[in-house]
XYZ file of C-alpha atoms in Angstrom:
526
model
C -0.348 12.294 10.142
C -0.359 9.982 6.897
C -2.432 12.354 4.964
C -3.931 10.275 1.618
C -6.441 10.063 -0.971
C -8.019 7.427 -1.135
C -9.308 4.854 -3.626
C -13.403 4.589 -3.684
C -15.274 2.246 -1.777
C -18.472 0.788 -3.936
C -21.816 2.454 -3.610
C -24.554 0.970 -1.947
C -25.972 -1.697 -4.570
C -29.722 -3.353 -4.862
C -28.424 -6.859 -4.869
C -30.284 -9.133 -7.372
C -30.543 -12.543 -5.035
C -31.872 -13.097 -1.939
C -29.078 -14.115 0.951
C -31.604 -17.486 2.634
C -29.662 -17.322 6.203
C -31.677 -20.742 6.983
C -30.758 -22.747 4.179
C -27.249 -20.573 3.343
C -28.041 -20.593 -0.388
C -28.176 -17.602 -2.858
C -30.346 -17.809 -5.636
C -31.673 -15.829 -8.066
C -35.132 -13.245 -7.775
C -38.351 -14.538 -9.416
C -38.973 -10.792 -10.363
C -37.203 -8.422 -12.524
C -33.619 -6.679 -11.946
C -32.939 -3.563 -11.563
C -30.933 -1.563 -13.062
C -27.385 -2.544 -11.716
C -23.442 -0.658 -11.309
C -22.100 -0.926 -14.542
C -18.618 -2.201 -14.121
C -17.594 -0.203 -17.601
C -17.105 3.657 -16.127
C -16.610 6.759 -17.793
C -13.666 8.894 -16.446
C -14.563 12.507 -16.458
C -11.607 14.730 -16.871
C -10.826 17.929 -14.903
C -8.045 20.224 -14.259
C -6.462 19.455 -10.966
C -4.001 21.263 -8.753
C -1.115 18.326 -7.790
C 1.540 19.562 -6.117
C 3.232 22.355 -7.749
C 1.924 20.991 -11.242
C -1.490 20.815 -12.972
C -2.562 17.589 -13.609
C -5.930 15.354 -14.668
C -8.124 13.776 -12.502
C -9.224 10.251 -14.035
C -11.277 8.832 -11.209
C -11.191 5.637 -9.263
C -10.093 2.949 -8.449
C 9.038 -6.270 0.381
C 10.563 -7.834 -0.005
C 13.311 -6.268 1.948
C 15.361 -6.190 -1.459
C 12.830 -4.005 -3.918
C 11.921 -5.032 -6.951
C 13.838 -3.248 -10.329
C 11.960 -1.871 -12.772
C 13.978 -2.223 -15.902
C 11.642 0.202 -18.618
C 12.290 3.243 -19.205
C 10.269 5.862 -19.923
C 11.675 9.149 -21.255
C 11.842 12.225 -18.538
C 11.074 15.903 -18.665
C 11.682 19.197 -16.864
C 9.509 20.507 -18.946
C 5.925 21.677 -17.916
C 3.512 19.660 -19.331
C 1.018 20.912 -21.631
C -2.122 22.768 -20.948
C -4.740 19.501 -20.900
C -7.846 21.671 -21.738
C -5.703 22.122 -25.486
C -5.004 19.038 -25.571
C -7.909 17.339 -25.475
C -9.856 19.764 -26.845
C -10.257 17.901 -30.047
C -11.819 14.348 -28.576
C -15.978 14.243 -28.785
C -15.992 12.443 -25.194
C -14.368 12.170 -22.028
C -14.027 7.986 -22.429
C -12.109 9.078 -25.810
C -9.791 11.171 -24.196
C -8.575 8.941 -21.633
C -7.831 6.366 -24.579
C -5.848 8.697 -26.496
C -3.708 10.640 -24.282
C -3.327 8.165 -21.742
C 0.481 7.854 -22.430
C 0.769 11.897 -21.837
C -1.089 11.162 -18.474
C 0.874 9.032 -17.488
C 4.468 10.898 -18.174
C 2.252 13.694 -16.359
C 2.956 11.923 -13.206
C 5.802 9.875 -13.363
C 8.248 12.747 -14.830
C 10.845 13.704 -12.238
C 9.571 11.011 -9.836
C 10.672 7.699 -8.320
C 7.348 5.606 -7.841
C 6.959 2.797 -4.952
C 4.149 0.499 -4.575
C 3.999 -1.115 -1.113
C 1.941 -4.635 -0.998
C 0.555 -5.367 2.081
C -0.304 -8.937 3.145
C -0.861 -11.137 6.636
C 2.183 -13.157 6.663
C 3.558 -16.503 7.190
C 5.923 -18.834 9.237
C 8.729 -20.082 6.348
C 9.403 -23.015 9.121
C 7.900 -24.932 11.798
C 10.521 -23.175 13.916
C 8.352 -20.015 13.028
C 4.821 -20.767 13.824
C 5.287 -20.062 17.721
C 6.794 -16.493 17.089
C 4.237 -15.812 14.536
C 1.385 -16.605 16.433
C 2.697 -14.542 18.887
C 2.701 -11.682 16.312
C -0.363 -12.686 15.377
C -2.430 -12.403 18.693
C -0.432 -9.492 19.978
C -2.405 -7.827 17.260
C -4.807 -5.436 19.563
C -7.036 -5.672 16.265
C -7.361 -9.333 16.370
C -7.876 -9.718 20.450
C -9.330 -6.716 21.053
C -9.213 -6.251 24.862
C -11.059 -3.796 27.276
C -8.616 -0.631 27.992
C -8.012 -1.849 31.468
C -6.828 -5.057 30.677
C -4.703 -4.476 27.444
C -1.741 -4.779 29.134
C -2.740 -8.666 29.259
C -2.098 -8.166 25.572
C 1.095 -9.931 25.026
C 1.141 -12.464 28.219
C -2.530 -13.496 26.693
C -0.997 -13.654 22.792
C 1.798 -15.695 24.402
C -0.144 -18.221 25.910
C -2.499 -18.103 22.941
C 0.497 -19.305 20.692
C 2.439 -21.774 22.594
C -0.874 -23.597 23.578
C -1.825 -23.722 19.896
C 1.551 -24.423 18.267
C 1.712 -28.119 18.338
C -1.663 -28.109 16.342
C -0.504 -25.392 14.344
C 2.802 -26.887 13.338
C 0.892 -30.059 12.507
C -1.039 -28.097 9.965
C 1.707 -26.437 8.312
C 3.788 -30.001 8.278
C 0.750 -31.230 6.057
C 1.478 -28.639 3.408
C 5.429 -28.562 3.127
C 6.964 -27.358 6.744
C 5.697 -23.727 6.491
C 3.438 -20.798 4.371
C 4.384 -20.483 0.608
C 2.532 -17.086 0.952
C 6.205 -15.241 1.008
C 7.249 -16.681 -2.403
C 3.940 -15.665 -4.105
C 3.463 -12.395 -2.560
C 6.968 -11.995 -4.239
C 5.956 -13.449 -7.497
C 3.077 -11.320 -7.400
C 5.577 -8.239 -6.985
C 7.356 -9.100 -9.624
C 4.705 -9.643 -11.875
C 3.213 -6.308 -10.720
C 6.149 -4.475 -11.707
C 6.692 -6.215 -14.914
C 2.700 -5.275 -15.722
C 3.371 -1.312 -14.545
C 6.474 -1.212 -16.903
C 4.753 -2.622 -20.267
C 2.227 0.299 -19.055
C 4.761 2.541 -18.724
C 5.191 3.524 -15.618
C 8.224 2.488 -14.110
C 8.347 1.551 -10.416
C 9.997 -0.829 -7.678
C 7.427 -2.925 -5.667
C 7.740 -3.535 -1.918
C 6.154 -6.143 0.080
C 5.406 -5.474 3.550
C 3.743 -8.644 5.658
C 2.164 -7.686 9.147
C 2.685 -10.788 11.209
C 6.100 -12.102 9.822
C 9.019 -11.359 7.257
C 9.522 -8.812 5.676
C 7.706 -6.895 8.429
C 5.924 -3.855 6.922
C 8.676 -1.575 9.117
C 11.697 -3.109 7.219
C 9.823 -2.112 3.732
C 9.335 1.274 4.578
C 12.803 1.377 5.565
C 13.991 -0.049 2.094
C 11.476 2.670 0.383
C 13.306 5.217 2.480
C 16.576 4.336 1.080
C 15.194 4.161 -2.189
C 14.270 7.696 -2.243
C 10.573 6.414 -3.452
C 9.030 10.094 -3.731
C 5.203 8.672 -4.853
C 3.696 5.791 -3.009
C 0.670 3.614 -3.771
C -0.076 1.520 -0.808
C -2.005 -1.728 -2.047
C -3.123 -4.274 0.354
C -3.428 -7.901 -1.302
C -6.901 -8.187 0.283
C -10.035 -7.371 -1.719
C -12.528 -6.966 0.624
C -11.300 -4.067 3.847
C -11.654 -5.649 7.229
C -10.382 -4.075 10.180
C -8.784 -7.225 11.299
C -6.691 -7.321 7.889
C -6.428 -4.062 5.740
C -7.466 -1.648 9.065
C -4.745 -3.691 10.884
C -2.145 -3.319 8.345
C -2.827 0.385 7.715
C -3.062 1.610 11.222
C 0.559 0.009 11.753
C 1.484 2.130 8.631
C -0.056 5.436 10.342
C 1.917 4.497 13.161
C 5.036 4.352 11.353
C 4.339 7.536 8.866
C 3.548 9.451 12.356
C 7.154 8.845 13.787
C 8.985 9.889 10.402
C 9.431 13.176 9.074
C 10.355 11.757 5.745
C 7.464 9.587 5.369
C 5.161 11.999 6.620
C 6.556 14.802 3.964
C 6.360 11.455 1.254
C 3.327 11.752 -1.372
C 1.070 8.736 -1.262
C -2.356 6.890 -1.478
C -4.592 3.937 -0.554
C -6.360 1.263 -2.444
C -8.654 0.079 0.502
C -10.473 -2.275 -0.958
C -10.582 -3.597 -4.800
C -12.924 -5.991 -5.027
C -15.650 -4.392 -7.707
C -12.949 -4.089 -10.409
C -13.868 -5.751 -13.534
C -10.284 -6.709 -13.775
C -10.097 -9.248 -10.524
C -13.999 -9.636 -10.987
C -13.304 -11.724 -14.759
C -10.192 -13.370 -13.266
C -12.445 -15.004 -10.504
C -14.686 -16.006 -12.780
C -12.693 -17.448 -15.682
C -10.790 -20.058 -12.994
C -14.417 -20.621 -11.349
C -15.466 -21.471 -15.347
C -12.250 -23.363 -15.950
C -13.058 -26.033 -12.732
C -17.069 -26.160 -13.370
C -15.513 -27.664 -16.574
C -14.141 -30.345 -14.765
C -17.144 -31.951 -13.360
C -18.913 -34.379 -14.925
C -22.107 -31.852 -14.763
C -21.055 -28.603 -14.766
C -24.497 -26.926 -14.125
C -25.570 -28.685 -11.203
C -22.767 -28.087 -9.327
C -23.283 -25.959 -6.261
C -20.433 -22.941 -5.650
C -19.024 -22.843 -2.323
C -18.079 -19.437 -1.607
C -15.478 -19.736 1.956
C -14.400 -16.279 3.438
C -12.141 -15.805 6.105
C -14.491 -14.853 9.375
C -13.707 -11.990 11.871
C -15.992 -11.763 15.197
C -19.737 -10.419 14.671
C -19.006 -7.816 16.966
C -16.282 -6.391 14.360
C -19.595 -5.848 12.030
C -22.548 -5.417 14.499
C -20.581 -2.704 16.810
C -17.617 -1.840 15.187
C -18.842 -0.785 11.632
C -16.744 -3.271 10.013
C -18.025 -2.867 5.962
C -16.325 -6.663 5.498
C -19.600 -8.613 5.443
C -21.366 -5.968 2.687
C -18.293 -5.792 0.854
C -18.046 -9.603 0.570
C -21.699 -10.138 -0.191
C -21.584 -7.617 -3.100
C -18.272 -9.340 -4.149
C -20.063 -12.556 -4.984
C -22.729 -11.112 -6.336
C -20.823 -9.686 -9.024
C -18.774 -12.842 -10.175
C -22.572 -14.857 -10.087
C -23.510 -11.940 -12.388
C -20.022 -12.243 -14.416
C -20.764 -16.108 -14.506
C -24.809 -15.698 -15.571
C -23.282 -13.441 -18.683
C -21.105 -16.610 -19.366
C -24.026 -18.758 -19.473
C -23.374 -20.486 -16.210
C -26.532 -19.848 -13.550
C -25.149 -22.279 -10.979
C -26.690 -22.151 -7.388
C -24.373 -20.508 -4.989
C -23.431 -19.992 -1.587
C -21.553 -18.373 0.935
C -19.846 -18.909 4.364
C -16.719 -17.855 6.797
C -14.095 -19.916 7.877
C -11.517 -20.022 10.506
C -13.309 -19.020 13.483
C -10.791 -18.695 16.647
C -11.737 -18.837 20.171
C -15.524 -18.601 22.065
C -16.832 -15.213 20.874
C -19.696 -15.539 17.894
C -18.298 -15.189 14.420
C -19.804 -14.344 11.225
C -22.306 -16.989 9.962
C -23.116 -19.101 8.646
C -20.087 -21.001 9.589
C -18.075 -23.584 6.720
C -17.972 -26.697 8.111
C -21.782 -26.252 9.688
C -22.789 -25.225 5.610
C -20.988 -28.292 4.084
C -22.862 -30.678 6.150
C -26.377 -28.756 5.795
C -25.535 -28.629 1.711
C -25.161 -32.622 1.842
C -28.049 -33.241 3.877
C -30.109 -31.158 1.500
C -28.760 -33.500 -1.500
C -25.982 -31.656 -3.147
C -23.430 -34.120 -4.429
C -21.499 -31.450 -6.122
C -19.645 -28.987 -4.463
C -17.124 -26.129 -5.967
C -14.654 -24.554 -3.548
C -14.054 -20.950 -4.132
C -11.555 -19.073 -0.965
C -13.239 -15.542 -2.458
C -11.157 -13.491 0.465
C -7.622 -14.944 -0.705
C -5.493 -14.408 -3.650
C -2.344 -16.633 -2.394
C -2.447 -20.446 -1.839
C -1.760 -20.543 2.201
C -2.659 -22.675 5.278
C -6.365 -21.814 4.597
C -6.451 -22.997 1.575
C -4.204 -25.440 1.397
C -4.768 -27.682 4.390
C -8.271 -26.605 5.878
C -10.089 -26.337 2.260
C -8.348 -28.641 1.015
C -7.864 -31.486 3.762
C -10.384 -30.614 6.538
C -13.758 -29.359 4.505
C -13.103 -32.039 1.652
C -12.838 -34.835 4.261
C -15.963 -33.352 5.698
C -17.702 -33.219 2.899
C -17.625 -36.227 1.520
C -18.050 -38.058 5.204
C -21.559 -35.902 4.373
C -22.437 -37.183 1.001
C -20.965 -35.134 -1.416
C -19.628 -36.866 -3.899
C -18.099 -34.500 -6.052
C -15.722 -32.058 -4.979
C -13.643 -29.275 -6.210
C -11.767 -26.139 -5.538
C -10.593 -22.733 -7.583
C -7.110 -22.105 -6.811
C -6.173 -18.458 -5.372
C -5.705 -15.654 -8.289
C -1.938 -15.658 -7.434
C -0.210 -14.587 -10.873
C -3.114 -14.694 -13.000
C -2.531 -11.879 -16.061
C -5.902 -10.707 -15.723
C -5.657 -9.981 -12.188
C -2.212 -8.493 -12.215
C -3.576 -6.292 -14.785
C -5.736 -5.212 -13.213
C -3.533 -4.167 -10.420
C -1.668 -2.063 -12.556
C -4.484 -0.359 -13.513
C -5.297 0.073 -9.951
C -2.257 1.787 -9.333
C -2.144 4.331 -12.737
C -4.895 5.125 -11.644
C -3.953 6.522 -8.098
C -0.975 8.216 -9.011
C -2.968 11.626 -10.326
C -4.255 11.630 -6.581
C -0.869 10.705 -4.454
C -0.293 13.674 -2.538
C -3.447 15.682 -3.246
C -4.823 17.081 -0.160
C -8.316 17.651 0.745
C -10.164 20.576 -0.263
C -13.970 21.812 0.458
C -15.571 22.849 -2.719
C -18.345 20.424 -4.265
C -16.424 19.338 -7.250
C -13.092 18.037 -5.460
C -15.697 15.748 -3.275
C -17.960 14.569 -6.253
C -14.297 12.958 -7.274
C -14.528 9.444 -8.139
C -11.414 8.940 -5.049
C -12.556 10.398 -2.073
C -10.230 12.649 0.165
C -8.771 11.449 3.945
C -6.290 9.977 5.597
C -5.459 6.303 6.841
C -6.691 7.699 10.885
C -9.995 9.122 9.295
C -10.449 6.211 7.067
C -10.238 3.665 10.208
C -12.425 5.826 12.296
C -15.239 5.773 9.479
C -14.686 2.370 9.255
C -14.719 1.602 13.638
C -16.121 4.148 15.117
C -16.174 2.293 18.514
C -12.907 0.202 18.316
C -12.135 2.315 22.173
C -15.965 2.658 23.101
C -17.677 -0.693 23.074
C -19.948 -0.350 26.122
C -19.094 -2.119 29.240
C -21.127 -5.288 30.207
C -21.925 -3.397 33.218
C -22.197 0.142 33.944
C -21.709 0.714 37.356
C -19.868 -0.838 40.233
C -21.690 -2.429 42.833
C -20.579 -5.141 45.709
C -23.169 -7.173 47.060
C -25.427 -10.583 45.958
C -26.136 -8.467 42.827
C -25.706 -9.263 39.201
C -23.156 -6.511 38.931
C -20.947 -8.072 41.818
C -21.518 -11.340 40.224
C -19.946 -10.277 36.786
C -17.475 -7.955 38.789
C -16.631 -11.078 41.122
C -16.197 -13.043 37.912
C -14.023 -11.025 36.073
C -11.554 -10.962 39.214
C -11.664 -15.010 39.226
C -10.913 -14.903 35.352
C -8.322 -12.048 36.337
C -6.549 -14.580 38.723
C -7.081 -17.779 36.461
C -5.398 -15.529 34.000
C -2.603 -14.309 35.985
C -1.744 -17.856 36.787
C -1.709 -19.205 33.203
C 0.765 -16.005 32.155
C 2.819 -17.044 35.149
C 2.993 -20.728 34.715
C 3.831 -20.010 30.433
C 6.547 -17.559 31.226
C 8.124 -19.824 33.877
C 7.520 -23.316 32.190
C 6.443 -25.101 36.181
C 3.186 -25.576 37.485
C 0.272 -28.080 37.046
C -0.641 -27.846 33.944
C 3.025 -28.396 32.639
C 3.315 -31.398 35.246
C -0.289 -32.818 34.025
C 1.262 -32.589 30.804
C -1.595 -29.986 29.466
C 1.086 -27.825 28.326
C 4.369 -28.132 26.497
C 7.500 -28.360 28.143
C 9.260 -25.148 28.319
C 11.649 -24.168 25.470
């Protein structure tokens, strides 16, 4: 059992504009505010059992080779000293955390080697690649998710999934270089990370752990196991939780931790989500500012918020907290950008939609063309749900949507680049990180206090199940079994054709003859 504690999710928030589904345009209330979540917060400071040690509680929040950490930061066998004395001169909590937060933090990196595992999707490096990662990709029971009687169809369907979309694929990746620079960034990123975490103090090596491709998350934790990394701060690189990216990601890692006696014994944590730090909150908006500059009106431009889609159903049955998390994500940069000065019109809308089941709306491509039939001639890419430059980004923002919106009379276009290295965001990060490290480790405990924390208590399992509580009991289309002219036979009858249809697909893919390969539908057989 990976047992954690867990960064906080945001609290439910009054949003101050009104989401117009028909025209896909946020705009701003007529009426009065209220009162909204201060991103400024006041760490209250407790005494904290940690292990064997006693500790403060400050609230919130692979690369195959690791990174080095060249600070140094002076150890002690020592016990540290009672907090209560030592803070007992400061008039406020807020003041405290300022000036002891050195102490704090040789609290709880003395005697310890720190990891931080990144966690990202993954890319093909070559055209050689995007087959196999596809592959990886569909395989993925939390991107196809298939009834229980059929999942073993799981990898015949992911294989016929990815060699039927490869050519188009590989097409798309030859546009932007021959493969995904996300591997190179996710490593600058590291690096940058680690260089951020020593100037704080905290020395650490930085894994990177990609689900679809390499360095698979498995060959990190190996490398942290090696390392002898005895505190962990998992961080996936995705701001807003999805089950179909973070969930993914970290129910591979309680997989892993279950199946290890060393990992399971290992002290750790979990950012879920990070999107309502102030940190990545000001870096989005200072590149948003720096390319409204670049129009020739900056204040009539209209912001084009794209997220990455996942299936309705992923929300609607499967308690997927994506879509609220991404809402309340723009809202904050449009109230970031309104302090600026800047009280652009705004919108948002997914992208990347895959295959015949409904996706979260309103879709990209159908927004662009509504936004230039209602007049907008200026137009201001923003991928919210990425912080490296990939496929997404770099050949359907930038190729596909542009085309497509000026074929539908937009005349000006523009787009923010992802965060990537940005200061301010890797920062931020940091900060993240310090401040998990007083909770890696701490186990869950039942009086009031403990769950008033600003991190609440779980594990990975518990934090999936609160997040899709019906991933193995969506309901079946039909209830019972019945033969007959009946609309139960009918869908039972139809499922058997599509069984058969199916069977012969996975049968003509694995074997490379059949009609579809002599019609030429399908690619000759490697």
């Amino acid at each position: 059992m990976l047992h954690v504690r867990l960064a906080p999710g945001p609290a439910p928030r009054n949003l101050s504009r009104r989401w117009d589904s028909s025209a896909y345009l946020h705009s701003w209330c007529s009426v009065p505010c209220p009162s909204r979540l201060s991103l400024s917060r006041a760490y209250s400071i407790k005494s904290s059992s940690i292990g064997s040690a006693t500790g403060l509680c400050l609230g919130q929040c692979c690369r195959i080779k690791p990174l080095s950490c060249k600070c140094k930061l002076g150890r002690s066998s020592q016990p540290p000293p009672d907090s209560r004395q030592h803070f007992s001169a400061s008039s406020s909590a807020s003041e405290a955390v300022l000036t002891a937060q050195s102490d704090i933090r040789k609290l709880f990196v003395a005697n310890e080697k720190i990891g931080v595992l990144l966690l990202n999707l993954g890319g093909p490096e070559t055209l050689d690649d995007v087959q196999p990662f596809l592959f990886n990709l569909f395989a993925d029971p939390d991107i196809i998710r298939l009834p229980r009687a059929f999942r073993f169809l799981q990898k015949p369907l992911a294989q016929f999934i990815s060699v039927a979309r490869a050519p188009k694929s590989k097409e798309g990746y030859a546009s932007i270089g021959g493969g995904s620079p996300l591997r190179q960034i996710t490593d600058a990123q590291g690096e940058a990370l680690m260089e951020a975490l020593c100037g704080k103090d905290i020395p650490a090596k930085v894994y990177v752990g990609m689900r679809y491709w390499h360095p698979f998350t498995e060959e990190a934790i190996e490398q942290i196991k090696k390392d002898g990394i005895t505190k962990l701060v998992v961080l996936p690189l995705y701001p807003q939780f999805s089950i179909s990216t973070s969930g993914s990601s970290l129910r591979l890692l309680e997989s892993i931790f279950r199946e290890d006696e060393y990992l399971v014994n290992m002290q750790h944590t979990v950012i879920p989500s990070w999107y309502q730090r102030e940190g990545y909150i000001k870096a989005m908006t200072t590149l948003i500012e720096k390319e409204l500059l670049k129009f020739p009106k900056p204040q009539k431009v209209m912001i084009f918020f794209s997220a990455h889609g996942v299936p309705l159903a992923y929300v609607e049955e499967a308690g997927d907290p994506y879509k609220a998390e991404m809402e309340e994500c723009v809202d904050l940069i449009m109230e970031e950008l309104e302090k600026r000065g800047m009280a652009n019109p705004c919108t948002l809308a997914y992208q990347s939609r895959v295959g015949p089941v409904e996706w979260l709306k309103p879709y990209t491509d159908e927004t662009i063309i509504a936004l230039g039939q209602r007049g907008v001639k200026s137009l201001l890419a923003v991928p919210i749900s990425f912080v490296s430059e990939h496929i997404e980004t770099l050949e359907e923002i930038d190729v596909e949507y542009k085309e497509l919106a000026l074929q539908s009379g937009i005349k000006h276009w523009g787009r923010v680049p992802a965060l990537g290295c940005e200061p301010t965001f890797i920062s931020d990060l940091a900060d993240a990180v310090i401040e998990s490290l007083p909770y890696v480790g701490a186990m869950a405990v039942s009086n009031l206090e403990a769950r008033q924390s600003l991190v609440p208590l779980g594990s990975v399992e518990e934090l999936l199940a609160a997040y899709d509580s019906k991933r193995d009991m969506l309901p079946p289309p039909v209830i019972v079994w019945e033969w007959g002219w009946t609309k139960s036979a009918e869908t039972w009858n139809g499922r058997a054709a599509m069984l058969a249809v199916l069977a012969l697909l996975v049968l003509e893919v694995t074997t490379g003859q059949g009609l579809l390969h002599q019609w030429g539908i399908l690619p000759p057989f490697p």
